[in-house]
Each structure stands twice: as C-alpha cells, then as structure tokens.
Coordinates of C-alpha atoms and ligand atoms in Angstrom, one line a residue:
M1 CA 4.3 15.9 7.6
A2 CA 7.9 16.8 9.5
L3 CA 8.6 19.3 7.4
A4 CA 5.3 20.6 7.5
A5 CA 5.6 20.7 11.4
A6 CA 8.7 23.4 11.3
P7 CA 9.5 25.4 13.9
R8 CA 7.8 22.6 16.4
P9 CA 10.9 19.8 17.0
V10 CA 10.6 16.8 15.3
V11 CA 12.3 13.6 16.4
L12 CA 12.1 11.3 13.5
V13 CA 12.9 8.1 14.2
S14 CA 13.8 5.5 11.2
R15 CA 14.9 2.1 10.7
S16 CA 17.4 3.3 7.9
R17 CA 19.2 6.3 7.4
G18 CA 17.7 8.0 4.0
T19 CA 14.6 6.1 2.3
T20 CA 16.4 2.1 1.9
G21 CA 13.6 0.1 2.7
T22 CA 10.6 2.0 2.5
A23 CA 7.7 1.2 -0.3
S24 CA 7.6 4.8 -0.6
A25 CA 11.1 4.6 -2.4
M26 CA 9.9 1.9 -4.6
A27 CA 6.8 3.4 -6.2
Q28 CA 7.0 3.1 -9.4
G29 CA 4.2 4.6 -11.3
G30 CA 3.4 7.4 -9.6
I31 CA 0.9 10.4 -8.3
A32 CA -2.4 10.6 -9.5
A33 CA -3.0 14.3 -9.7
A34 CA -6.1 16.2 -12.3
V35 CA -3.5 18.2 -14.0
G36 CA -3.9 16.9 -17.6
P37 CA -6.3 18.8 -20.1
G38 CA -9.9 18.4 -19.8
D39 CA -9.6 16.3 -16.4
D40 CA -11.1 17.6 -13.2
A41 CA -10.5 16.6 -9.1
V42 CA -14.3 15.4 -9.6
F43 CA -13.2 13.1 -12.4
H44 CA -10.1 11.7 -10.0
A45 CA -12.7 11.5 -7.1
A46 CA -15.3 9.5 -9.4
D47 CA -13.2 6.7 -9.9
T48 CA -11.3 6.5 -6.7
L49 CA -14.9 5.8 -5.3
V50 CA -15.4 3.6 -8.0
A51 CA -12.3 1.3 -7.5
G52 CA -13.0 1.7 -3.5
A53 CA -16.6 -0.2 -4.4
C54 CA -18.2 3.4 -2.5
H55 CA -16.8 2.1 0.6
N56 CA -14.8 5.3 0.7
H57 CA -15.1 8.5 3.3
V58 CA -16.7 10.9 -0.1
G59 CA -16.0 14.0 2.0
A60 CA -12.0 12.5 2.4
V61 CA -11.7 11.2 -1.6
L62 CA -13.4 15.3 -2.7
D63 CA -10.3 16.6 -0.4
L64 CA -7.5 14.4 -1.4
A65 CA -8.6 14.8 -5.3
Q66 CA -8.9 18.4 -4.9
A67 CA -5.5 19.1 -3.0
A68 CA -3.6 16.4 -5.6
P69 CA -2.3 19.7 -8.0
E70 CA -1.4 21.7 -5.4
A71 CA 0.5 18.8 -3.9
V72 CA 2.5 17.6 -6.9
Q73 CA 3.5 21.5 -7.4
W74 CA 4.8 21.7 -4.2
L75 CA 7.0 18.9 -4.8
G76 CA 8.3 20.6 -7.7
S77 CA 9.2 23.4 -5.6
L78 CA 10.9 21.3 -3.7
G79 CA 13.5 19.9 -6.5
V80 CA 11.5 16.8 -7.8
Q81 CA 11.7 16.3 -11.5
F82 CA 8.4 15.2 -12.9
D83 CA 9.1 14.1 -16.3
R84 CA 7.5 16.3 -19.1
A85 CA 6.5 16.1 -22.4
G86 CA 8.0 18.0 -25.7
D87 CA 5.9 21.0 -24.6
G88 CA 6.9 21.1 -21.5
Q89 CA 3.4 19.7 -19.8
L90 CA 3.5 17.2 -17.4
S91 CA 3.7 13.9 -19.2
L92 CA 1.0 11.8 -17.5
G93 CA 1.0 7.9 -17.3
R94 CA -2.9 5.6 -17.3
E95 CA -2.9 3.2 -14.8
G96 CA -6.1 0.9 -13.8
G97 CA -9.1 2.3 -12.7
H98 CA -8.5 5.6 -13.8
D99 CA -10.9 7.0 -16.6
R100 CA -7.7 8.9 -18.5
A101 CA -4.2 9.6 -18.1
R102 CA -3.4 11.3 -14.7
I103 CA -0.4 10.1 -13.4
V104 CA 2.5 12.4 -12.7
H105 CA 5.9 10.3 -12.7
A106 CA 9.6 11.4 -12.2
G107 CA 12.4 9.6 -13.7
G108 CA 10.1 7.1 -15.6
D109 CA 9.5 4.8 -13.4
A110 CA 11.0 5.6 -10.8
T111 CA 9.1 7.9 -9.1
G112 CA 9.0 7.2 -5.7
H113 CA 12.8 7.2 -5.4
A114 CA 12.9 10.5 -7.2
V115 CA 10.6 11.8 -4.7
M116 CA 11.8 10.4 -1.5
Q117 CA 15.5 11.7 -2.2
V118 CA 14.3 15.2 -2.2
L119 CA 12.3 14.7 0.9
A120 CA 15.0 13.0 2.8
A121 CA 17.1 15.5 2.0
A122 CA 14.9 18.6 3.1
A123 CA 14.4 16.4 6.2
A124 CA 18.1 16.0 6.7
N125 CA 18.8 19.8 6.3
A126 CA 15.5 21.0 8.5
P127 CA 17.2 22.5 11.6
H128 CA 13.8 21.6 13.8
V129 CA 14.2 17.6 12.5
H130 CA 16.2 15.6 14.8
W131 CA 16.5 12.2 12.9
L132 CA 17.0 9.0 14.5
A133 CA 18.6 6.8 12.2
G134 CA 18.5 2.8 12.8
K135 CA 16.0 2.4 15.2
T136 CA 12.6 0.6 15.6
L137 CA 9.8 2.1 17.6
Q138 CA 9.2 -1.2 20.3
A139 CA 6.7 1.0 23.1
I140 CA 4.1 3.8 23.4
G141 CA 4.3 5.0 27.1
L142 CA 1.1 6.3 28.3
A143 CA 0.5 8.9 30.7
A144 CA -2.1 9.0 33.8
D145 CA -4.8 9.7 31.4
G146 CA -4.1 7.5 28.8
R147 CA -2.7 10.2 26.6
V148 CA 0.7 9.3 24.6
A149 CA 3.4 10.7 27.0
G150 CA 6.8 8.8 25.2
V151 CA 8.2 6.1 23.0
R152 CA 10.8 3.6 23.4
V153 CA 13.0 2.8 20.7
C154 CA 15.5 0.0 20.1
D155 CA 18.7 -0.2 17.8
V156 CA 19.9 -3.0 16.2
A157 CA 22.0 -4.3 19.0
G158 CA 18.9 -4.4 21.4
R159 CA 20.1 -1.3 23.2
S160 CA 16.8 0.7 23.8
A161 CA 16.2 4.3 24.7
Q162 CA 13.3 6.1 26.1
L163 CA 11.9 9.7 24.8
A164 CA 9.3 11.7 26.0
A165 CA 6.9 13.1 23.6
A166 CA 3.3 14.1 23.7
D167 CA 2.3 13.6 19.8
L168 CA 2.9 10.3 17.8
V169 CA 2.7 10.0 14.6
L170 CA 2.8 6.6 13.2
A171 CA 4.4 6.4 9.5
T172 CA 5.1 2.7 9.5
G173 CA 3.7 1.7 6.2
G174 CA 1.7 -1.5 5.4
I175 CA 1.9 -5.3 6.2
G176 CA 3.0 -7.2 3.5
A177 CA 5.7 -9.0 4.9
L178 CA 3.5 -11.0 6.8
F179 CA 2.4 -12.8 3.7
S180 CA 4.0 -15.5 1.5
A181 CA 4.4 -13.6 -1.6
T182 CA 4.5 -9.8 -1.6
T183 CA 5.8 -6.5 -3.1
N184 CA 6.5 -4.9 -0.1
P185 CA 9.7 -4.2 1.5
E186 CA 10.7 -6.3 4.4
G187 CA 9.7 -3.3 7.1
A188 CA 6.4 -3.5 6.1
D189 CA 5.5 -6.1 8.9
G190 CA 2.6 -4.6 10.2
S191 CA 4.7 -4.3 13.8
G192 CA 3.5 -0.4 13.7
L193 CA -0.1 -1.3 13.6
A194 CA 0.4 -4.2 16.0
L195 CA 1.7 -1.6 18.5
A196 CA -1.5 1.1 18.0
L197 CA -4.1 -1.9 18.7
A198 CA -2.4 -3.2 21.5
A199 CA -1.9 0.7 23.0
G200 CA -5.9 0.6 22.5
A201 CA -6.2 2.6 19.4
E202 CA -9.0 1.2 17.1
G203 CA -8.4 -0.3 13.8
R204 CA -10.3 0.2 10.5
D205 CA -11.2 -2.4 7.5
L206 CA -8.3 -4.4 8.6
E207 CA -9.8 -6.9 5.8
F208 CA -8.9 -5.0 2.8
I209 CA -5.8 -6.0 1.6
Q210 CA -5.0 -5.3 -2.2
W211 CA -3.5 -7.6 -4.6
H212 CA -1.3 -6.1 -7.2
P213 CA -1.9 -8.4 -10.3
T214 CA 1.5 -8.3 -11.8
A215 CA 4.4 -8.7 -9.5
F216 CA 7.3 -10.4 -10.9
A217 CA 7.1 -14.5 -11.2
S218 CA 10.4 -15.0 -9.1
P219 CA 10.7 -19.1 -8.2
S220 CA 12.0 -18.0 -4.6
G221 CA 11.8 -15.4 -1.8
R222 CA 8.6 -13.5 -0.8
H223 CA 9.4 -10.0 -1.4
L224 CA 8.7 -9.8 -5.5
P225 CA 9.6 -6.9 -7.8
L226 CA 6.7 -5.4 -9.0
V227 CA 5.9 -4.9 -12.7
T228 CA 4.2 -1.4 -12.9
E229 CA 0.7 -1.3 -14.1
A230 CA 1.6 1.8 -16.2
L231 CA 3.2 -1.0 -18.3
R232 CA -0.6 -2.4 -18.9
G233 CA -1.5 1.7 -19.3
A234 CA 1.4 1.5 -22.7
G235 CA -0.4 -1.3 -24.3
A236 CA 1.1 -4.5 -22.6
R237 CA -1.6 -7.5 -22.2
L238 CA -1.5 -10.1 -20.2
V239 CA -1.9 -13.0 -21.8
D240 CA -2.0 -17.0 -20.9
E241 CA 0.9 -19.5 -21.8
Q242 CA -0.4 -19.5 -25.6
G243 CA -0.8 -16.0 -25.9
V244 CA -4.3 -15.6 -25.1
P245 CA -5.7 -12.9 -23.9
L246 CA -6.5 -13.3 -19.8
M247 CA -8.6 -10.3 -19.4
Q248 CA -10.6 -9.7 -22.5
G249 CA -14.2 -10.5 -21.7
T250 CA -13.5 -10.2 -18.0
H251 CA -14.3 -6.6 -17.4
P252 CA -14.9 -3.7 -19.7
L253 CA -11.8 -1.8 -19.3
A254 CA -10.0 -5.3 -19.9
D255 CA -6.3 -5.2 -18.8
L256 CA -7.0 -1.6 -17.4
A257 CA -10.1 -2.9 -14.9
P258 CA -9.1 -2.2 -11.3
R259 CA -6.7 -4.5 -9.4
D260 CA -9.0 -6.5 -7.7
V261 CA -10.4 -7.8 -10.7
V262 CA -7.3 -8.6 -12.8
A263 CA -5.7 -10.0 -9.6
R264 CA -8.5 -12.2 -9.1
R265 CA -8.3 -13.3 -12.8
L266 CA -4.6 -14.2 -12.4
W267 CA -5.3 -15.8 -9.4
R268 CA -7.9 -18.1 -10.7
H269 CA -6.0 -19.2 -13.8
R270 CA -2.8 -19.9 -11.8
R271 CA -4.5 -21.9 -9.2
A272 CA -5.7 -23.9 -12.3
G273 CA -2.3 -24.8 -12.9
G274 CA -1.6 -21.8 -15.5
Q275 CA 0.9 -19.4 -16.0
A276 CA 0.3 -15.9 -17.0
W277 CA 2.4 -13.6 -18.4
L278 CA 2.5 -9.6 -19.3
D279 CA 2.9 -9.0 -23.0
A280 CA 4.7 -5.8 -23.7
R281 CA 6.5 -6.5 -26.9
R282 CA 4.2 -4.1 -28.9
L283 CA 5.9 -1.4 -27.1
D284 CA 8.2 1.1 -29.4
E285 CA 11.7 2.0 -28.2
A286 CA 10.2 5.6 -27.0
A287 CA 7.4 3.8 -24.8
W288 CA 10.3 1.8 -23.3
R289 CA 12.4 4.5 -22.2
Q290 CA 9.8 5.5 -19.5
F291 CA 10.4 1.8 -17.8
P292 CA 13.9 1.8 -17.1
S293 CA 13.0 -0.3 -13.6
V294 CA 11.4 -3.0 -15.6
L295 CA 13.8 -3.1 -18.3
S296 CA 16.9 -3.1 -15.5
L297 CA 14.6 -6.2 -13.4
C298 CA 14.2 -8.4 -16.3
A299 CA 17.4 -7.8 -17.3
Q300 CA 18.6 -9.3 -13.7
H301 CA 16.4 -12.4 -14.8
G302 CA 17.9 -12.9 -18.1
I303 CA 14.6 -11.6 -20.1
D304 CA 14.4 -9.0 -22.7
P305 CA 10.8 -7.6 -22.4
R306 CA 11.0 -6.1 -25.9
S307 CA 11.2 -9.8 -27.4
D308 CA 10.4 -12.0 -24.4
R309 CA 7.1 -11.7 -21.9
I310 CA 7.5 -11.4 -18.2
P311 CA 6.0 -14.2 -15.8
V312 CA 3.7 -12.4 -13.3
T313 CA 1.6 -13.3 -10.1
P314 CA -0.6 -11.7 -7.9
A315 CA 1.3 -10.5 -4.8
V316 CA 0.2 -8.4 -1.8
H317 CA 0.6 -4.9 -2.2
F318 CA -1.7 -2.5 -0.4
H319 CA -3.5 -2.1 3.0
M320 CA -6.7 0.0 2.8
G321 CA -7.5 -0.9 6.4
G322 CA -5.5 0.4 9.6
V323 CA -5.6 2.6 12.7
A324 CA -8.7 4.3 12.2
V325 CA -8.3 7.9 12.0
D326 CA -10.7 10.9 11.5
P327 CA -9.9 13.3 8.6
K328 CA -7.1 15.6 10.7
G329 CA -5.3 12.4 11.0
E330 CA -6.2 11.6 14.7
S331 CA -6.4 7.9 16.4
S332 CA -9.1 7.2 18.9
L333 CA -6.1 7.3 21.6
A334 CA -5.2 10.7 22.6
G335 CA -2.0 12.0 21.0
L336 CA -1.8 8.9 18.9
H337 CA -1.9 10.3 14.8
A338 CA -1.2 8.0 11.6
V339 CA -0.5 9.1 8.2
G340 CA 0.7 6.6 5.1
E341 CA -0.3 3.0 4.7
V342 CA -0.5 2.4 8.5
A343 CA -3.4 4.7 8.9
C344 CA -7.0 4.2 7.6
S345 CA -8.5 7.1 6.7
G346 CA -11.3 6.0 4.7
V347 CA -9.8 7.5 1.4
H348 CA -9.3 4.2 -0.3
G349 CA -12.6 2.3 0.5
A350 CA -12.6 -1.2 -0.4
N351 CA -9.8 -1.2 -2.9
R352 CA -7.2 2.0 -3.6
L353 CA -7.2 3.4 -6.6
A354 CA -3.9 3.0 -8.1
S355 CA -1.3 6.2 -7.5
N356 CA -3.4 7.2 -4.8
S357 CA -1.1 6.3 -1.4
L358 CA 2.1 8.7 -2.2
L359 CA -0.6 11.4 -3.0
E360 CA -2.6 10.5 0.4
G361 CA 1.0 10.2 2.5
L362 CA 1.9 13.4 1.2
V363 CA -1.7 15.9 1.2
C364 CA -2.5 14.1 5.0
G365 CA 1.0 14.0 6.2
R366 CA 1.5 18.0 5.1
L367 CA -2.1 18.8 6.8
L368 CA -1.1 16.8 10.1
G369 CA 2.4 18.4 10.7
A370 CA 0.5 21.8 9.9
R371 CA -2.2 21.3 12.6
L372 CA 0.9 19.8 14.6
R373 CA 2.8 22.8 14.6
S374 CA 0.4 24.5 16.8
Q375 CA -0.2 22.5 19.6
G376 CA 3.0 22.9 21.2
K377 CA 1.7 20.2 24.2
R378 CA 4.0 19.4 27.0
A379 CA 4.6 15.5 27.3
A380 CA 3.2 14.2 30.9
P381 CA 5.3 11.3 33.0
V382 CA 4.8 7.5 31.5
L383 CA 2.8 5.8 33.9
R384 CA 3.0 2.5 31.7
W385 CA 4.7 1.2 28.8
V386 CA 3.1 -0.8 26.0
D387 CA 4.7 -3.4 23.4
A388 CA 2.7 -5.6 21.0
G389 CA 4.3 -8.4 22.7
P390 CA 7.0 -11.2 22.3
D391 CA 8.0 -11.9 18.4
A392 CA 7.4 -14.6 16.9
D393 CA 10.2 -17.1 15.2
G394 CA 11.5 -17.4 11.9
E395 CA 9.7 -20.9 11.4
S396 CA 6.2 -19.3 13.2
R397 CA 6.1 -16.5 10.6
E398 CA 6.3 -18.9 7.9
R399 CA 3.6 -20.8 9.0
L400 CA 1.7 -17.4 9.9
A401 CA 2.5 -16.4 6.0
M402 CA 1.3 -19.5 4.4
H403 CA -2.3 -19.2 6.5
L404 CA -2.9 -15.8 5.8
T405 CA -2.1 -16.0 2.2
A406 CA -4.4 -19.0 2.1
A407 CA -6.9 -17.0 4.0
L408 CA -7.0 -13.8 2.9
G409 CA -6.2 -13.9 -0.7
P410 CA -7.7 -12.4 -4.1
L411 CA -10.3 -15.2 -3.4
R412 CA -11.8 -16.1 0.1
S413 CA -14.5 -18.3 1.9
G414 CA -15.9 -19.1 5.2
E415 CA -14.1 -22.2 5.5
S416 CA -10.3 -21.0 4.5
L417 CA -11.0 -17.9 6.8
A418 CA -12.2 -20.2 9.5
A419 CA -9.2 -22.6 9.0
A420 CA -6.7 -20.1 9.4
M421 CA -8.3 -18.9 12.7
A422 CA -8.4 -22.0 14.0
A423 CA -4.6 -23.1 13.3
I424 CA -3.1 -19.9 14.3
T425 CA -5.4 -20.1 17.7
A426 CA -4.2 -23.7 18.4
D427 CA -0.7 -22.6 18.3
P428 CA 1.3 -20.7 20.6
A429 CA 4.1 -20.0 18.8
M430 CA 1.6 -17.9 16.8
A431 CA -1.0 -16.9 18.9
G432 CA 1.1 -15.9 21.7
R433 CA 3.3 -13.4 19.7
W434 CA 3.1 -10.3 18.1
Q435 CA 2.4 -11.3 14.5
G436 CA -0.1 -13.8 15.4
R437 CA -2.5 -11.3 16.8
L438 CA -2.3 -9.1 14.3
A439 CA -3.2 -12.1 11.9
L440 CA -6.4 -12.7 13.9
A441 CA -7.0 -9.0 14.2
L442 CA -7.0 -9.1 10.2
L443 CA -8.9 -12.8 10.2
A444 CA -11.7 -11.9 12.3
P445 CA -13.4 -8.9 10.3
A446 CA -13.0 -10.8 6.8
M447 CA -14.6 -13.6 8.5
A448 CA -17.6 -11.4 10.0
R449 CA -18.0 -10.0 6.5
K450 CA -19.8 -12.2 5.0
R451 CA -20.2 -10.5 1.6
S452 CA -17.9 -9.4 -1.2
L453 CA -16.9 -5.8 -1.4
G454 CA -13.9 -4.4 -3.1
A455 CA -11.0 -6.3 -2.7
H456 CA -12.7 -8.4 -0.1
Y457 CA -14.0 -11.1 -2.1
R458 CA -16.4 -14.1 -0.6
V459 CA -16.4 -16.9 -3.2
D460 CA -19.0 -18.6 -0.8
S461 CA -21.3 -15.2 -0.5
A462 CA -24.6 -15.0 -2.2
S463 CA -23.8 -13.2 -5.7
A464 CA -26.6 -11.6 -6.1
G465 CA -26.2 -9.6 -2.9
N466 CA -22.8 -8.9 -3.5
I467 CA -22.3 -5.4 -3.7
R468 CA -19.7 -5.1 -6.8
Q469 CA -17.8 -2.4 -8.6
G470 CA -18.9 -1.0 -12.2
I471 CA -20.6 -3.3 -14.0
E472 CA -18.7 -6.5 -13.0
T473 CA -21.1 -9.3 -12.8
P474 CA -20.5 -13.2 -12.2
A475 CA -20.9 -13.6 -16.4
Y476 CA -17.8 -12.0 -16.5
G477 CA -16.1 -14.7 -15.0
E478 CA -16.4 -13.9 -11.3
T479 CA -18.0 -17.0 -10.4
A480 CA -15.4 -18.9 -8.1
Ligands
LIG1 C1 6.4 -1.8 -5.6 C2 5.5 -1.1 -4.6 C3 5.6 0.1 -5.9 C4 4.4 1.3 -5.8 N1 4.1 2.3 -6.6 C5 3.1 3.0 -6.3 C6 2.8 4.3 -7.0 O1 3.2 4.1 -8.2 N2 1.7 5.0 -6.4 C7 1.3 5.1 -5.3 O2 0.7 6.0 -5.2 N3 2.0 4.2 -4.5 C8 2.4 3.1 -4.8 N4 2.8 2.2 -4.0 C9 2.0 2.2 -2.7 C10 2.7 2.9 -1.8 O3 4.5 3.3 -2.1 C11 2.8 2.8 -0.4 O4 1.7 2.6 0.0 C12 3.4 3.9 0.5 O5 4.7 4.8 0.1 C13 3.6 3.9 1.8 O6 3.9 4.8 2.5 P1 4.4 5.0 3.8 O7 5.1 6.3 4.5 O8 3.1 4.6 4.8 O9 5.6 3.4 4.5 P2 6.8 3.3 3.5 O10 7.2 4.1 2.9 O11 6.7 2.1 3.3 O12 7.8 3.7 4.8 C14 7.8 3.1 6.2 C15 8.5 2.9 6.8 O13 8.6 2.5 8.5 C16 9.4 1.7 8.8 N5 9.0 1.2 10.0 C17 8.3 0.0 10.2 N6 7.6 -0.4 11.3 C18 8.4 0.4 12.2 C19 8.9 0.4 13.5 N7 8.1 -0.6 14.5 N8 9.5 1.3 14.1 C20 10.5 2.2 12.9 N9 10.4 2.1 11.7 C21 9.7 1.2 11.2 C22 9.6 0.9 7.7 O14 10.8 -0.2 7.5 C23 9.9 1.8 6.4 O15 11.2 2.3 6.5 C24 3.9 1.0 -4.1 C25 4.2 0.4 -3.1 C26 5.3 -0.9 -3.9 C27 5.4 -1.8 -2.4

C-alpha cells in the first residue's frame, strides 16, 4: 500500500524494524495465481468460492483471481526470486482446496520471508515513506465530523506521540494470539481490530476463524510453528498412531480437502485421545529441497522427517472476518481503511483458500495505495481520542484464551459458546479489558449463527439444513 501511494507522503508505523513479528514474513506455502499451463483465473475463483462455502463476495473473488498473475509479475520486477523449474517456468506447488498446482513460491517454503525482504527494502528506500519503527498504534483521533484526523502511537517505554492523519490504513494482521494454540506471531493480538471497532467501524464475519490442521504439536507454548500444507501437496499423509490414514473416506480430496474439513477430523481424533502425525517419509530428496524450513524446524525438535513422522495438531491460523471494507478498502468510518488480515473484504468467505491471503494483501494494498495517492486531504483538528480500553493482565489473558479456544474451535456448540460468553462477561478482569470486549465481539455472531457454514461448524445444528462444501456429508464422519 505504502509503495503504491507515492508520491503522497506515508508514515509507516510498525512495532519492529523490518519484517520481524509479521505473519507475512512467516508465510511458507506461497501465493496462489493462475499462471500454469491450462489454468485460468476462473478456476482459481471457483476454488476460492468452494473453500469459502460461497459466502464470498463473488466480484471481489473474480477481481482477486484475475489480478494474481500481474501481482506475481510485479513482485518479480521488484526483485523477488520465485522458484523456477529447469525449463525456466515458475515452479508451482499444490495446496488444499486447489484443483491443481497453482502456488508460486520462493526459497522453497520461505516465500513470505523472500517477499517481505524485498518489499521492506523498497519501503525503506522510498523517499515518500517515513518509517516509524518500534511504535504501537494506541488510539485514533476523530474530527468534529467523525472522520479520522490522527493517531496516537507509543513506544515500548510507554512514551506516546500524536500524528495528524486524514487517512489511516490498518494493516495490523490477525487474532491468533488471543487463543491457546496458534500459528500466528505474538503481534497478531487483534489490537487493531479492537481499536477500529471501538472507534465505531463495523466488523464483518467475525465468527469465521480458520484453524490450520497441521501446526507442529510442540508440548510447550501457544505459538506453534506451521508445517506447511504444501507437504501434503507433495505426497505426505496424515495418519494416526498406528499409521492408519486419517483422511481416507472423510472427503474425496482426502489429505488435500479444504482446511476446515481436515482440521475437524484431527480435532475429533485428538479429543478422543488420539495423536495425529504427518507422514512425509515417502518424499524423495528432490522434494525435500522444497522444504528447508520444515527440515530445520524438525531438526530443532530432534526429528528427521525423512525417517520420522511429524506430530501435528490444529491451531488458529487465519481470521476471515475483520473490519468490514468495501471493494475499495474503505471501512464504515470515514478516513479509516483496512487491508490484509485485519480487513474483511468478503474475498475469503467463510473459509480462506490456501495462499490467497498474501495475494489479497498485495492486490488490495496496491489498489488502496493508488486510490489514496490522488486523495490528498488535510487532517482536520482532533476533537476526541478513542482507544480500545485497558489491557488485560497475563493471567486473565490465559483464561480468555482457554475460553475462546474451547468455544471457537473447529467444532462449536451453542452450549460451549454460551459458557464462554457467560464466563467472560462475569469477570471484570476480562470483560472490562479490550481483549475481553473483542472476545465477546467474536463470540456473539458465532452464537447467533445457528447453522454450520465453512469454518463455523456447529455440532448442534440440524445437519440437513447445513450448507456444506463440495460433497462433504455427515456420512463422511462429519457428525459430532
Ligand atoms: C505461519 C504462517 C504461514 C502462512 N502461510 C501463508 C502462505 O503460504 N500464503 C498465504 O497467502 N498466507 C499465508 N499465511 C497467512 C498470511 O501470512 C497472513 O494472513 C498475512 O500475511 C497477513 O498480513 P498482514 O499484513 O495483514 O499482517 P502481518 O503480516 O501479520 O502484519 C501485521 C503487523 O502489524 C503489527 N501490529 C498489530 N497490531 C498493531 C498495533 N496496534 N500497532 C502497531 N502494529 C501492530 C503486527 O505486530 C505485525 O507486525 C500464513 C500465516 C502464518 C501465520
């Protein structure tokens, strides 16, 4: 976004210098784009709609799929070295929900790092970008007419500063850090979303949270490393402790079924006391060269995935919901824009298709930047400051994470949602803090949505009335 807004001056506020602590830099699989022989944006769009349980904004999906090849080309022109086959063509990976190999990648499974290094360097060298690192967005200033007029940021020492701004673009990422198990970094705490809601922006689809089926099942900590789905695309299989395939008979795409289907299967298996493993031992040396990050992760835990199975567990991965934005990236609050995971443009529907989110950030960010370039508004004086409220203490955050994980997991019920809402509401150490308010904002629409849809799966809803993807049916193990 910042690059596309040139020459309009942009102040880039970030918690860290460079790309440390962003989910973007952690992206492993890559970027979905219909660039392979015989592929077409329409097929990419169709897969996006099926994964999203057709809850998507169809126009936004088509626009995204059509813009993907050019976005990849643009990154290449900036210097991102995408992996190529011997014949010089882009090498394509396959992930769950895609009907074919369609994922461009760089450095094997280090795509996010490769892309973000190039974008960060371009932003650091851009004369119109003033990069304020080490700062957290704390409050939004509103003018007399209710429009955004400024922001207040603070550093780690608690020193705050105010900046005038007629336009604020939120790109604060996801909410995984609110849960007990997540692939997200610590900074994905939902603070940007909480602030936008507190300032009066509308949220959309907040109940849709994607669980990734294969986080590395590490016994300690809530931030679990991801074991990329591309490994299953290359032939790895999910198995139980006896080596029995877990996805066989569950969905026609088996291990490459949409993420929510796989996550539910593993969640049930683990809740019944089982362990889940990813068996990638059949991959040959050439295939393993595509997965240096997985090899290094496993080595850190004393595992060689060429001869050992990898322990995996579902973990919160992506928030489909967020600040409601129109196709131009505008929220309901004048002057507030949002892009990336904090935004909900409707492109992901009820369940994101793998490798569509880096793409969304790129495509929507560039469009938004280009639009803001030509809108040089002056900031009005700030009439009032809005923040999200006080921070919860560590112990209350732990309790909150436990309630959210129990209620907003891959399987949900009215009973568990009501229990979580009651527990949070009754405890001022949670309900009176911004994390608690955000938690209630996620739980309420999940409670209100009685039927299953995409990643929102209600075990207590009448299965006959449920909207399901593809040909997944209760007969394939989808009953509670
Ligand atoms: C392990 C992993 C692998 C993934 N793999 C892929 C993949 O292969 N392909 C794909 O398309 N998607 C992938 N995703 C999803 C994708 O990476 C993210 O959805 C996307 O990168 C989000 O980008 P973003 O810019 O919205 O957020 P981020 O890249 O997370 O950046 C948000 C930044 O805002 C900061 N921030 C938050 N709140 C504040 C605040 N109040 N003040 C200041 N700063 C704040 C955060 O600390 C962070 O630095 C993956 C995600 C993870 C976690």
